[in-house]
Amino acid sequence: MNIPLLNFLFPNMCCICKRYGNYICDDCKKLLKRNLPECYICRRLSPQYSSHTQCRKCCSLDNVFVGWEYNHMSSSILKLYKYKNVREISMGLSELFTDIIQRSSFQPNLAGTLLIPVPISDTRRNERGFNQMEYITSCIGKHFNLDMKNDFIYCKNSDFHQASKNKVERYNSKENPFYLKNHNAKDISKYKSITLVDDVVTTGNTLEKLSKVFRTQYGQNLIINALCIFRGKPYYLPSESSPLC
Ligand SMILES: [Zn+2]
Ligand SMILES: [Zn+2]
């Protein structure tokens, strides 16, 4: 069946306000608030999205792009796309996300990179039936013509992302739920960098633990970047100036 006919029979609908047109309509789009280019650690401005030299000493990530602020609109989108209509919403979200990456100063960092979606545990995958980040990452890969690898890293702990653990408990947990399934360095040596892809970042603990696994295996010369769709307002632990240091 051709695309115009499919669109006629099953018109696209905004996943938020249900208006026909795009998966996320122009009015709803306006309610998403763009994040400024910032350092992933101290959250002060950084025009190229790079971690400041000082900040880089206490984290494993080199450049981190964040799309929008986590607010009521982003929260509604995430709830919808995690539990239903994953393909439609992921498509809408990926279109918007790739568009803002393309127009940002982060875009050159994508040249020759390998995309790696943040994994979920098998328990979580069985409950939900899919890892929505794999879908989003493959859309980004198609748009920028980049490879994606989703069988590289494994998440062994289904409790790691649980909402029952508060931010301080999750931050203090020494446990690293991720490990590499394939230790063959040749697998990533042909790429200029790796780029982790996640939907929501709060303290940055998940990305930090994931990148530590790569640092341990491949050393300090590997460039590790990340693309995150949403991030909340800065959150700092009591008596600390930065969430990760
Ligand atoms: Zn709408
Ligand atoms: Zn900084």
PDB file of N, CA and C in Angstrom, residues 20-123:
ATOM      1  N   TYR A  20      -5.217  15.900  14.468  1.00  0.00           N
ATOM      2  CA  TYR A  20      -4.634  15.232  13.312  1.00  0.00           C
ATOM      3  C   TYR A  20      -3.521  16.085  12.728  1.00  0.00           C
ATOM      4  N   GLY A  21      -2.503  15.441  12.228  1.00  0.00           N
ATOM      5  CA  GLY A  21      -1.371  16.161  11.615  1.00  0.00           C
ATOM      6  C   GLY A  21      -0.084  15.423  11.889  1.00  0.00           C
ATOM      7  N   ASN A  22       0.717  15.954  12.800  1.00  0.00           N
ATOM      8  CA  ASN A  22       1.992  15.312  13.145  1.00  0.00           C
ATOM      9  C   ASN A  22       1.859  14.516  14.433  1.00  0.00           C
ATOM     10  N   TYR A  23       2.845  13.629  14.683  1.00  0.00           N
ATOM     11  CA  TYR A  23       2.820  12.825  15.913  1.00  0.00           C
ATOM     12  C   TYR A  23       2.929  13.714  17.153  1.00  0.00           C
ATOM     13  N   ILE A  24       3.670  14.814  17.019  1.00  0.00           N
ATOM     14  CA  ILE A  24       3.672  15.837  18.081  1.00  0.00           C
ATOM     15  C   ILE A  24       3.411  17.155  17.339  1.00  0.00           C
ATOM     16  N   CYS A  25       2.259  17.779  17.606  1.00  0.00           N
ATOM     17  CA  CYS A  25       1.845  18.930  16.792  1.00  0.00           C
ATOM     18  C   CYS A  25       2.641  20.188  17.143  1.00  0.00           C
ATOM     19  N   ASP A  26       2.530  21.206  16.286  1.00  0.00           N
ATOM     20  CA  ASP A  26       3.332  22.425  16.478  1.00  0.00           C
ATOM     21  C   ASP A  26       3.021  23.113  17.805  1.00  0.00           C
ATOM     22  N   ASP A  27       1.734  23.096  18.210  1.00  0.00           N
ATOM     23  CA  ASP A  27       1.372  23.768  19.467  1.00  0.00           C
ATOM     24  C   ASP A  27       2.001  23.052  20.660  1.00  0.00           C
ATOM     25  N   CYS A  28       1.955  21.723  20.658  1.00  0.00           N
ATOM     26  CA  CYS A  28       2.535  20.964  21.775  1.00  0.00           C
ATOM     27  C   CYS A  28       4.061  21.088  21.763  1.00  0.00           C
ATOM     28  N   LYS A  29       4.618  21.125  20.561  1.00  0.00           N
ATOM     29  CA  LYS A  29       6.069  21.270  20.408  1.00  0.00           C
ATOM     30  C   LYS A  29       6.575  22.522  21.129  1.00  0.00           C
ATOM     31  N   LYS A  30       5.757  23.591  21.022  1.00  0.00           N
ATOM     32  CA  LYS A  30       6.169  24.868  21.617  1.00  0.00           C
ATOM     33  C   LYS A  30       6.300  24.775  23.132  1.00  0.00           C
ATOM     34  N   LEU A  31       5.606  23.800  23.737  1.00  0.00           N
ATOM     35  CA  LEU A  31       5.645  23.678  25.198  1.00  0.00           C
ATOM     36  C   LEU A  31       6.891  22.931  25.686  1.00  0.00           C
ATOM     37  N   LEU A  32       7.653  22.377  24.738  1.00  0.00           N
ATOM     38  CA  LEU A  32       8.916  21.735  25.127  1.00  0.00           C
ATOM     39  C   LEU A  32       9.979  22.836  25.242  1.00  0.00           C
ATOM     40  N   LYS A  33      10.689  22.839  26.356  1.00  0.00           N
ATOM     41  CA  LYS A  33      11.659  23.926  26.565  1.00  0.00           C
ATOM     42  C   LYS A  33      13.075  23.439  26.270  1.00  0.00           C
ATOM     43  N   ARG A  34      13.728  24.085  25.306  1.00  0.00           N
ATOM     44  CA  ARG A  34      15.085  23.680  24.918  1.00  0.00           C
ATOM     45  C   ARG A  34      16.088  23.909  26.032  1.00  0.00           C
ATOM     46  N   ASN A  35      16.981  22.940  26.207  1.00  0.00           N
ATOM     47  CA  ASN A  35      18.078  23.099  27.162  1.00  0.00           C
ATOM     48  C   ASN A  35      19.202  23.901  26.513  1.00  0.00           C
ATOM     49  N   LEU A  36      19.868  24.716  27.288  1.00  0.00           N
ATOM     50  CA  LEU A  36      21.011  25.449  26.741  1.00  0.00           C
ATOM     51  C   LEU A  36      22.212  24.504  26.692  1.00  0.00           C
ATOM     52  N   PRO A  37      23.205  24.779  25.823  1.00  0.00           N
ATOM     53  CA  PRO A  37      24.407  23.931  25.816  1.00  0.00           C
ATOM     54  C   PRO A  37      25.131  24.071  27.152  1.00  0.00           C
ATOM     55  N   GLU A  38      25.277  22.977  27.855  1.00  0.00           N
ATOM     56  CA  GLU A  38      25.890  23.060  29.183  1.00  0.00           C
ATOM     57  C   GLU A  38      26.881  21.929  29.405  1.00  0.00           C
ATOM     58  N   CYS A  39      27.731  22.094  30.415  1.00  0.00           N
ATOM     59  CA  CYS A  39      28.641  21.039  30.850  1.00  0.00           C
ATOM     60  C   CYS A  39      27.794  20.044  31.641  1.00  0.00           C
ATOM     61  N   TYR A  40      27.955  18.785  31.302  1.00  0.00           N
ATOM     62  CA  TYR A  40      27.158  17.719  31.893  1.00  0.00           C
ATOM     63  C   TYR A  40      27.338  17.634  33.412  1.00  0.00           C
ATOM     64  N   ILE A  41      28.502  18.025  33.906  1.00  0.00           N
ATOM     65  CA  ILE A  41      28.797  17.895  35.323  1.00  0.00           C
ATOM     66  C   ILE A  41      28.355  19.118  36.136  1.00  0.00           C
ATOM     67  N   CYS A  42      28.932  20.289  35.831  1.00  0.00           N
ATOM     68  CA  CYS A  42      28.633  21.447  36.685  1.00  0.00           C
ATOM     69  C   CYS A  42      27.374  22.176  36.219  1.00  0.00           C
ATOM     70  N   ARG A  43      26.919  21.867  35.016  1.00  0.00           N
ATOM     71  CA  ARG A  43      25.714  22.427  34.423  1.00  0.00           C
ATOM     72  C   ARG A  43      25.822  23.922  34.167  1.00  0.00           C
ATOM     73  N   ARG A  44      27.062  24.407  34.056  1.00  0.00           N
ATOM     74  CA  ARG A  44      27.242  25.790  33.601  1.00  0.00           C
ATOM     75  C   ARG A  44      27.364  25.748  32.078  1.00  0.00           C
ATOM     76  N   LEU A  45      27.191  26.918  31.443  1.00  0.00           N
ATOM     77  CA  LEU A  45      27.195  26.957  29.978  1.00  0.00           C
ATOM     78  C   LEU A  45      28.492  26.411  29.391  1.00  0.00           C
ATOM     79  N   SER A  46      28.352  25.663  28.313  1.00  0.00           N
ATOM     80  CA  SER A  46      29.512  25.152  27.585  1.00  0.00           C
ATOM     81  C   SER A  46      29.081  25.074  26.124  1.00  0.00           C
ATOM     82  N   PRO A  47      29.513  26.030  25.286  1.00  0.00           N
ATOM     83  CA  PRO A  47      28.956  26.185  23.940  1.00  0.00           C
ATOM     84  C   PRO A  47      29.029  24.929  23.069  1.00  0.00           C
ATOM     85  N   GLN A  48      30.052  24.097  23.252  1.00  0.00           N
ATOM     86  CA  GLN A  48      30.166  22.883  22.418  1.00  0.00           C
ATOM     87  C   GLN A  48      29.599  21.648  23.139  1.00  0.00           C
ATOM     88  N   TYR A  49      28.923  21.827  24.240  1.00  0.00           N
ATOM     89  CA  TYR A  49      28.361  20.721  25.042  1.00  0.00           C
ATOM     90  C   TYR A  49      29.460  19.846  25.668  1.00  0.00           C
ATOM     91  N   SER A  50      30.678  20.405  25.823  1.00  0.00           N
ATOM     92  CA  SER A  50      31.794  19.610  26.363  1.00  0.00           C
ATOM     93  C   SER A  50      31.831  19.719  27.877  1.00  0.00           C
ATOM     94  N   SER A  51      32.348  18.644  28.513  1.00  0.00           N
ATOM     95  CA  SER A  51      32.592  18.715  29.950  1.00  0.00           C
ATOM     96  C   SER A  51      33.836  19.601  30.130  1.00  0.00           C
ATOM     97  N   HIS A  52      33.796  20.576  31.055  1.00  0.00           N
ATOM     98  CA  HIS A  52      34.966  21.441  31.282  1.00  0.00           C
ATOM     99  C   HIS A  52      36.158  20.580  31.703  1.00  0.00           C
ATOM    100  N   THR A  53      37.357  21.056  31.410  1.00  0.00           N
ATOM    101  CA  THR A  53      38.566  20.275  31.739  1.00  0.00           C
ATOM    102  C   THR A  53      38.574  19.894  33.221  1.00  0.00           C
ATOM    103  N   GLN A  54      38.250  20.851  34.075  1.00  0.00           N
ATOM    104  CA  GLN A  54      38.228  20.572  35.525  1.00  0.00           C
ATOM    105  C   GLN A  54      37.168  19.521  35.865  1.00  0.00           C
ATOM    106  N   CYS A  55      36.000  19.694  35.260  1.00  0.00           N
ATOM    107  CA  CYS A  55      34.875  18.790  35.534  1.00  0.00           C
ATOM    108  C   CYS A  55      35.154  17.388  34.995  1.00  0.00           C
ATOM    109  N   ARG A  56      35.871  17.314  33.891  1.00  0.00           N
ATOM    110  CA  ARG A  56      36.148  16.026  33.230  1.00  0.00           C
ATOM    111  C   ARG A  56      36.961  15.094  34.136  1.00  0.00           C
ATOM    112  N   LYS A  57      37.700  15.707  35.115  1.00  0.00           N
ATOM    113  CA  LYS A  57      38.519  14.890  36.021  1.00  0.00           C
ATOM    114  C   LYS A  57      37.672  13.955  36.885  1.00  0.00           C
ATOM    115  N   CYS A  58      36.415  14.334  37.077  1.00  0.00           N
ATOM    116  CA  CYS A  58      35.606  13.483  37.948  1.00  0.00           C
ATOM    117  C   CYS A  58      34.443  12.824  37.202  1.00  0.00           C
ATOM    118  N   CYS A  59      34.531  12.776  35.877  1.00  0.00           N
ATOM    119  CA  CYS A  59      33.492  12.046  35.141  1.00  0.00           C
ATOM    120  C   CYS A  59      34.083  11.412  33.904  1.00  0.00           C
ATOM    121  N   SER A  60      33.373  10.498  33.321  1.00  0.00           N
ATOM    122  CA  SER A  60      33.906   9.734  32.195  1.00  0.00           C
ATOM    123  C   SER A  60      33.404  10.224  30.841  1.00  0.00           C
ATOM    124  N   LEU A  61      32.491  11.178  30.838  1.00  0.00           N
ATOM    125  CA  LEU A  61      31.887  11.589  29.569  1.00  0.00           C
ATOM    126  C   LEU A  61      32.518  12.856  29.005  1.00  0.00           C
ATOM    127  N   ASP A  62      32.714  12.871  27.687  1.00  0.00           N
ATOM    128  CA  ASP A  62      33.374  14.016  27.060  1.00  0.00           C
ATOM    129  C   ASP A  62      32.407  15.116  26.630  1.00  0.00           C
ATOM    130  N   ASN A  63      31.389  14.766  25.855  1.00  0.00           N
ATOM    131  CA  ASN A  63      30.424  15.769  25.365  1.00  0.00           C
ATOM    132  C   ASN A  63      29.015  15.197  25.503  1.00  0.00           C
ATOM    133  N   VAL A  64      28.136  15.966  26.101  1.00  0.00           N
ATOM    134  CA  VAL A  64      26.775  15.446  26.319  1.00  0.00           C
ATOM    135  C   VAL A  64      25.743  16.463  25.806  1.00  0.00           C
ATOM    136  N   PHE A  65      24.902  16.000  24.882  1.00  0.00           N
ATOM    137  CA  PHE A  65      23.841  16.847  24.344  1.00  0.00           C
ATOM    138  C   PHE A  65      22.534  16.537  25.066  1.00  0.00           C
ATOM    139  N   VAL A  66      21.863  17.581  25.555  1.00  0.00           N
ATOM    140  CA  VAL A  66      20.537  17.396  26.161  1.00  0.00           C
ATOM    141  C   VAL A  66      19.534  18.212  25.346  1.00  0.00           C
ATOM    142  N   GLY A  67      18.420  17.549  24.957  1.00  0.00           N
ATOM    143  CA  GLY A  67      17.438  18.210  24.100  1.00  0.00           C
ATOM    144  C   GLY A  67      16.587  19.242  24.821  1.00  0.00           C
ATOM    145  N   TRP A  68      15.749  18.770  25.745  1.00  0.00           N
ATOM    146  CA  TRP A  68      14.791  19.659  26.385  1.00  0.00           C
ATOM    147  C   TRP A  68      14.773  19.474  27.899  1.00  0.00           C
ATOM    148  N   GLU A  69      14.251  20.505  28.547  1.00  0.00           N
ATOM    149  CA  GLU A  69      14.069  20.443  29.997  1.00  0.00           C
ATOM    150  C   GLU A  69      12.963  19.433  30.321  1.00  0.00           C
ATOM    151  N   TYR A  70      13.155  18.707  31.403  1.00  0.00           N
ATOM    152  CA  TYR A  70      12.122  17.752  31.827  1.00  0.00           C
ATOM    153  C   TYR A  70      11.021  18.528  32.540  1.00  0.00           C
ATOM    154  N   ASN A  71       9.850  18.673  31.903  1.00  0.00           N
ATOM    155  CA  ASN A  71       8.735  19.406  32.525  1.00  0.00           C
ATOM    156  C   ASN A  71       7.452  18.599  32.354  1.00  0.00           C
ATOM    157  N   HIS A  72       6.303  19.199  32.615  1.00  0.00           N
ATOM    158  CA  HIS A  72       5.058  18.417  32.563  1.00  0.00           C
ATOM    159  C   HIS A  72       4.800  17.864  31.159  1.00  0.00           C
ATOM    160  N   MET A  73       5.207  18.622  30.137  1.00  0.00           N
ATOM    161  CA  MET A  73       4.984  18.173  28.759  1.00  0.00           C
ATOM    162  C   MET A  73       5.860  16.974  28.433  1.00  0.00           C
ATOM    163  N   SER A  74       7.153  17.066  28.807  1.00  0.00           N
ATOM    164  CA  SER A  74       8.044  15.931  28.522  1.00  0.00           C
ATOM    165  C   SER A  74       7.607  14.710  29.327  1.00  0.00           C
ATOM    166  N   SER A  75       7.141  14.950  30.552  1.00  0.00           N
ATOM    167  CA  SER A  75       6.705  13.840  31.389  1.00  0.00           C
ATOM    168  C   SER A  75       5.509  13.126  30.742  1.00  0.00           C
ATOM    169  N   SER A  76       4.552  13.891  30.153  1.00  0.00           N
ATOM    170  CA  SER A  76       3.407  13.243  29.487  1.00  0.00           C
ATOM    171  C   SER A  76       3.876  12.436  28.282  1.00  0.00           C
ATOM    172  N   ILE A  77       4.805  12.987  27.521  1.00  0.00           N
ATOM    173  CA  ILE A  77       5.286  12.271  26.333  1.00  0.00           C
ATOM    174  C   ILE A  77       5.927  10.954  26.757  1.00  0.00           C
ATOM    175  N   LEU A  78       6.760  11.015  27.816  1.00  0.00           N
ATOM    176  CA  LEU A  78       7.472   9.810  28.245  1.00  0.00           C
ATOM    177  C   LEU A  78       6.529   8.737  28.764  1.00  0.00           C
ATOM    178  N   LYS A  79       5.530   9.166  29.525  1.00  0.00           N
ATOM    179  CA  LYS A  79       4.574   8.175  30.050  1.00  0.00           C
ATOM    180  C   LYS A  79       3.886   7.471  28.897  1.00  0.00           C
ATOM    181  N   LEU A  80       3.469   8.261  27.897  1.00  0.00           N
ATOM    182  CA  LEU A  80       2.772   7.672  26.748  1.00  0.00           C
ATOM    183  C   LEU A  80       3.678   6.734  25.977  1.00  0.00           C
ATOM    184  N   TYR A  81       4.926   7.170  25.780  1.00  0.00           N
ATOM    185  CA  TYR A  81       5.742   6.375  24.880  1.00  0.00           C
ATOM    186  C   TYR A  81       6.350   5.156  25.566  1.00  0.00           C
ATOM    187  N   LYS A  82       6.403   5.179  26.894  1.00  0.00           N
ATOM    188  CA  LYS A  82       6.913   3.995  27.580  1.00  0.00           C
ATOM    189  C   LYS A  82       5.862   2.896  27.637  1.00  0.00           C
ATOM    190  N   TYR A  83       4.619   3.276  27.693  1.00  0.00           N
ATOM    191  CA  TYR A  83       3.602   2.262  27.942  1.00  0.00           C
ATOM    192  C   TYR A  83       2.633   1.999  26.804  1.00  0.00           C
ATOM    193  N   LYS A  84       2.533   2.917  25.850  1.00  0.00           N
ATOM    194  CA  LYS A  84       1.688   2.613  24.686  1.00  0.00           C
ATOM    195  C   LYS A  84       2.131   3.428  23.471  1.00  0.00           C
ATOM    196  N   ASN A  85       1.641   3.049  22.326  1.00  0.00           N
ATOM    197  CA  ASN A  85       1.942   3.757  21.069  1.00  0.00           C
ATOM    198  C   ASN A  85       3.414   4.064  20.889  1.00  0.00           C
ATOM    199  N   VAL A  86       4.262   3.122  21.289  1.00  0.00           N
ATOM    200  CA  VAL A  86       5.678   3.432  21.302  1.00  0.00           C
ATOM    201  C   VAL A  86       6.207   3.866  19.939  1.00  0.00           C
ATOM    202  N   ARG A  87       5.767   3.205  18.883  1.00  0.00           N
ATOM    203  CA  ARG A  87       6.337   3.520  17.573  1.00  0.00           C
ATOM    204  C   ARG A  87       5.969   4.924  17.116  1.00  0.00           C
ATOM    205  N   GLU A  88       4.692   5.272  17.239  1.00  0.00           N
ATOM    206  CA  GLU A  88       4.245   6.580  16.770  1.00  0.00           C
ATOM    207  C   GLU A  88       4.948   7.697  17.546  1.00  0.00           C
ATOM    208  N   ILE A  89       4.959   7.553  18.870  1.00  0.00           N
ATOM    209  CA  ILE A  89       5.533   8.626  19.678  1.00  0.00           C
ATOM    210  C   ILE A  89       7.048   8.683  19.502  1.00  0.00           C
ATOM    211  N   SER A  90       7.670   7.511  19.426  1.00  0.00           N
ATOM    212  CA  SER A  90       9.120   7.499  19.213  1.00  0.00           C
ATOM    213  C   SER A  90       9.458   8.168  17.893  1.00  0.00           C
ATOM    214  N   MET A  91       8.593   7.941  16.886  1.00  0.00           N
ATOM    215  CA  MET A  91       8.844   8.538  15.585  1.00  0.00           C
ATOM    216  C   MET A  91       8.773  10.063  15.683  1.00  0.00           C
ATOM    217  N   GLY A  92       7.714  10.565  16.339  1.00  0.00           N
ATOM    218  CA  GLY A  92       7.559  12.009  16.513  1.00  0.00           C
ATOM    219  C   GLY A  92       8.708  12.598  17.294  1.00  0.00           C
ATOM    220  N   LEU A  93       9.057  11.925  18.391  1.00  0.00           N
ATOM    221  CA  LEU A  93      10.118  12.410  19.264  1.00  0.00           C
ATOM    222  C   LEU A  93      11.470  12.375  18.541  1.00  0.00           C
ATOM    223  N   SER A  94      11.726  11.295  17.812  1.00  0.00           N
ATOM    224  CA  SER A  94      13.002  11.176  17.093  1.00  0.00           C
ATOM    225  C   SER A  94      13.137  12.257  16.034  1.00  0.00           C
ATOM    226  N   GLU A  95      12.016  12.551  15.340  1.00  0.00           N
ATOM    227  CA  GLU A  95      12.069  13.597  14.311  1.00  0.00           C
ATOM    228  C   GLU A  95      12.464  14.927  14.916  1.00  0.00           C
ATOM    229  N   LEU A  96      11.826  15.273  16.037  1.00  0.00           N
ATOM    230  CA  LEU A  96      12.128  16.547  16.700  1.00  0.00           C
ATOM    231  C   LEU A  96      13.555  16.555  17.224  1.00  0.00           C
ATOM    232  N   PHE A  97      13.950  15.420  17.810  1.00  0.00           N
ATOM    233  CA  PHE A  97      15.263  15.323  18.440  1.00  0.00           C
ATOM    234  C   PHE A  97      16.387  15.432  17.390  1.00  0.00           C
ATOM    235  N   THR A  98      16.247  14.684  16.294  1.00  0.00           N
ATOM    236  CA  THR A  98      17.296  14.744  15.260  1.00  0.00           C
ATOM    237  C   THR A  98      17.373  16.153  14.676  1.00  0.00           C
ATOM    238  N   ASP A  99      16.224  16.805  14.568  1.00  0.00           N
ATOM    239  CA  ASP A  99      16.206  18.155  14.013  1.00  0.00           C
ATOM    240  C   ASP A  99      17.007  19.119  14.889  1.00  0.00           C
ATOM    241  N   ILE A 100      16.823  19.049  16.215  1.00  0.00           N
ATOM    242  CA  ILE A 100      17.562  19.995  17.064  1.00  0.00           C
ATOM    243  C   ILE A 100      19.047  19.619  17.174  1.00  0.00           C
ATOM    244  N   ILE A 101      19.356  18.316  17.068  1.00  0.00           N
ATOM    245  CA  ILE A 101      20.782  17.917  17.091  1.00  0.00           C
ATOM    246  C   ILE A 101      21.465  18.484  15.838  1.00  0.00           C
ATOM    247  N   GLN A 102      20.765  18.310  14.714  1.00  0.00           N
ATOM    248  CA  GLN A 102      21.333  18.755  13.432  1.00  0.00           C
ATOM    249  C   GLN A 102      21.649  20.245  13.435  1.00  0.00           C
ATOM    250  N   ARG A 103      20.820  21.023  14.115  1.00  0.00           N
ATOM    251  CA  ARG A 103      21.017  22.476  14.108  1.00  0.00           C
ATOM    252  C   ARG A 103      21.905  22.946  15.263  1.00  0.00           C
ATOM    253  N   SER A 104      22.457  21.997  16.040  1.00  0.00           N
ATOM    254  CA  SER A 104      23.241  22.395  17.219  1.00  0.00           C
ATOM    255  C   SER A 104      24.736  22.297  16.959  1.00  0.00           C
ATOM    256  N   SER A 105      25.517  22.872  17.879  1.00  0.00           N
ATOM    257  CA  SER A 105      26.975  22.802  17.761  1.00  0.00           C
ATOM    258  C   SER A 105      27.496  21.428  18.184  1.00  0.00           C
ATOM    259  N   PHE A 106      26.609  20.543  18.618  1.00  0.00           N
ATOM    260  CA  PHE A 106      27.028  19.194  18.999  1.00  0.00           C
ATOM    261  C   PHE A 106      27.201  18.303  17.765  1.00  0.00           C
ATOM    262  N   GLN A 107      26.493  18.637  16.697  1.00  0.00           N
ATOM    263  CA  GLN A 107      26.393  17.750  15.529  1.00  0.00           C
ATOM    264  C   GLN A 107      27.724  17.204  15.015  1.00  0.00           C
ATOM    265  N   PRO A 108      28.821  18.020  14.919  1.00  0.00           N
ATOM    266  CA  PRO A 108      30.098  17.460  14.427  1.00  0.00           C
ATOM    267  C   PRO A 108      30.607  16.281  15.264  1.00  0.00           C
ATOM    268  N   ASN A 109      30.195  16.201  16.533  1.00  0.00           N
ATOM    269  CA  ASN A 109      30.630  15.076  17.378  1.00  0.00           C
ATOM    270  C   ASN A 109      30.084  13.732  16.898  1.00  0.00           C
ATOM    271  N   LEU A 110      29.072  13.771  16.052  1.00  0.00           N
ATOM    272  CA  LEU A 110      28.463  12.512  15.600  1.00  0.00           C
ATOM    273  C   LEU A 110      29.241  11.842  14.469  1.00  0.00           C
ATOM    274  N   ALA A 111      30.150  12.588  13.828  1.00  0.00           N
ATOM    275  CA  ALA A 111      30.866  12.014  12.679  1.00  0.00           C
ATOM    276  C   ALA A 111      31.615  10.747  13.093  1.00  0.00           C
ATOM    277  N   GLY A 112      31.314   9.645  12.428  1.00  0.00           N
ATOM    278  CA  GLY A 112      32.027   8.380  12.654  1.00  0.00           C
ATOM    279  C   GLY A 112      31.813   7.755  14.017  1.00  0.00           C
ATOM    280  N   THR A 113      30.721   8.080  14.672  1.00  0.00           N
ATOM    281  CA  THR A 113      30.484   7.523  16.011  1.00  0.00           C
ATOM    282  C   THR A 113      29.662   6.229  15.945  1.00  0.00           C
ATOM    283  N   LEU A 114      29.722   5.462  17.007  1.00  0.00           N
ATOM    284  CA  LEU A 114      28.874   4.273  17.146  1.00  0.00           C
ATOM    285  C   LEU A 114      27.802   4.589  18.190  1.00  0.00           C
ATOM    286  N   LEU A 115      26.548   4.438  17.816  1.00  0.00           N
ATOM    287  CA  LEU A 115      25.451   4.732  18.752  1.00  0.00           C
ATOM    288  C   LEU A 115      25.149   3.507  19.618  1.00  0.00           C
ATOM    289  N   ILE A 116      25.006   3.745  20.921  1.00  0.00           N
ATOM    290  CA  ILE A 116      24.682   2.648  21.843  1.00  0.00           C
ATOM    291  C   ILE A 116      23.511   3.068  22.739  1.00  0.00           C
ATOM    292  N   PRO A 117      22.331   2.459  22.544  1.00  0.00           N
ATOM    293  CA  PRO A 117      21.205   2.827  23.415  1.00  0.00           C
ATOM    294  C   PRO A 117      21.451   2.318  24.837  1.00  0.00           C
ATOM    295  N   VAL A 118      21.051   3.089  25.847  1.00  0.00           N
ATOM    296  CA  VAL A 118      21.194   2.626  27.229  1.00  0.00           C
ATOM    297  C   VAL A 118      20.320   1.387  27.395  1.00  0.00           C
ATOM    298  N   PRO A 119      20.919   0.264  27.835  1.00  0.00           N
ATOM    299  CA  PRO A 119      20.141  -0.980  27.903  1.00  0.00           C
ATOM    300  C   PRO A 119      19.206  -1.035  29.105  1.00  0.00           C
ATOM    301  N   ILE A 120      18.207  -1.893  29.018  1.00  0.00           N
ATOM    302  CA  ILE A 120      17.381  -2.198  30.187  1.00  0.00           C
ATOM    303  C   ILE A 120      17.595  -3.678  30.511  1.00  0.00           C
ATOM    304  N   SER A 121      17.251  -4.080  31.729  1.00  0.00           N
ATOM    305  CA  SER A 121      17.466  -5.481  32.107  1.00  0.00           C
ATOM    306  C   SER A 121      16.469  -6.377  31.378  1.00  0.00           C
ATOM    307  N   ASP A 122      16.770  -7.690  31.346  1.00  0.00           N
ATOM    308  CA  ASP A 122      15.855  -8.636  30.697  1.00  0.00           C
ATOM    309  C   ASP A 122      14.492  -8.627  31.379  1.00  0.00           C
ATOM    310  N   THR A 123      14.502  -8.478  32.723  1.00  0.00           N
ATOM    311  CA  THR A 123      13.228  -8.465  33.464  1.00  0.00           C
ATOM    312  C   THR A 123      12.365  -7.315  32.969  1.00  0.00           C
TER     313      THR A 123
END
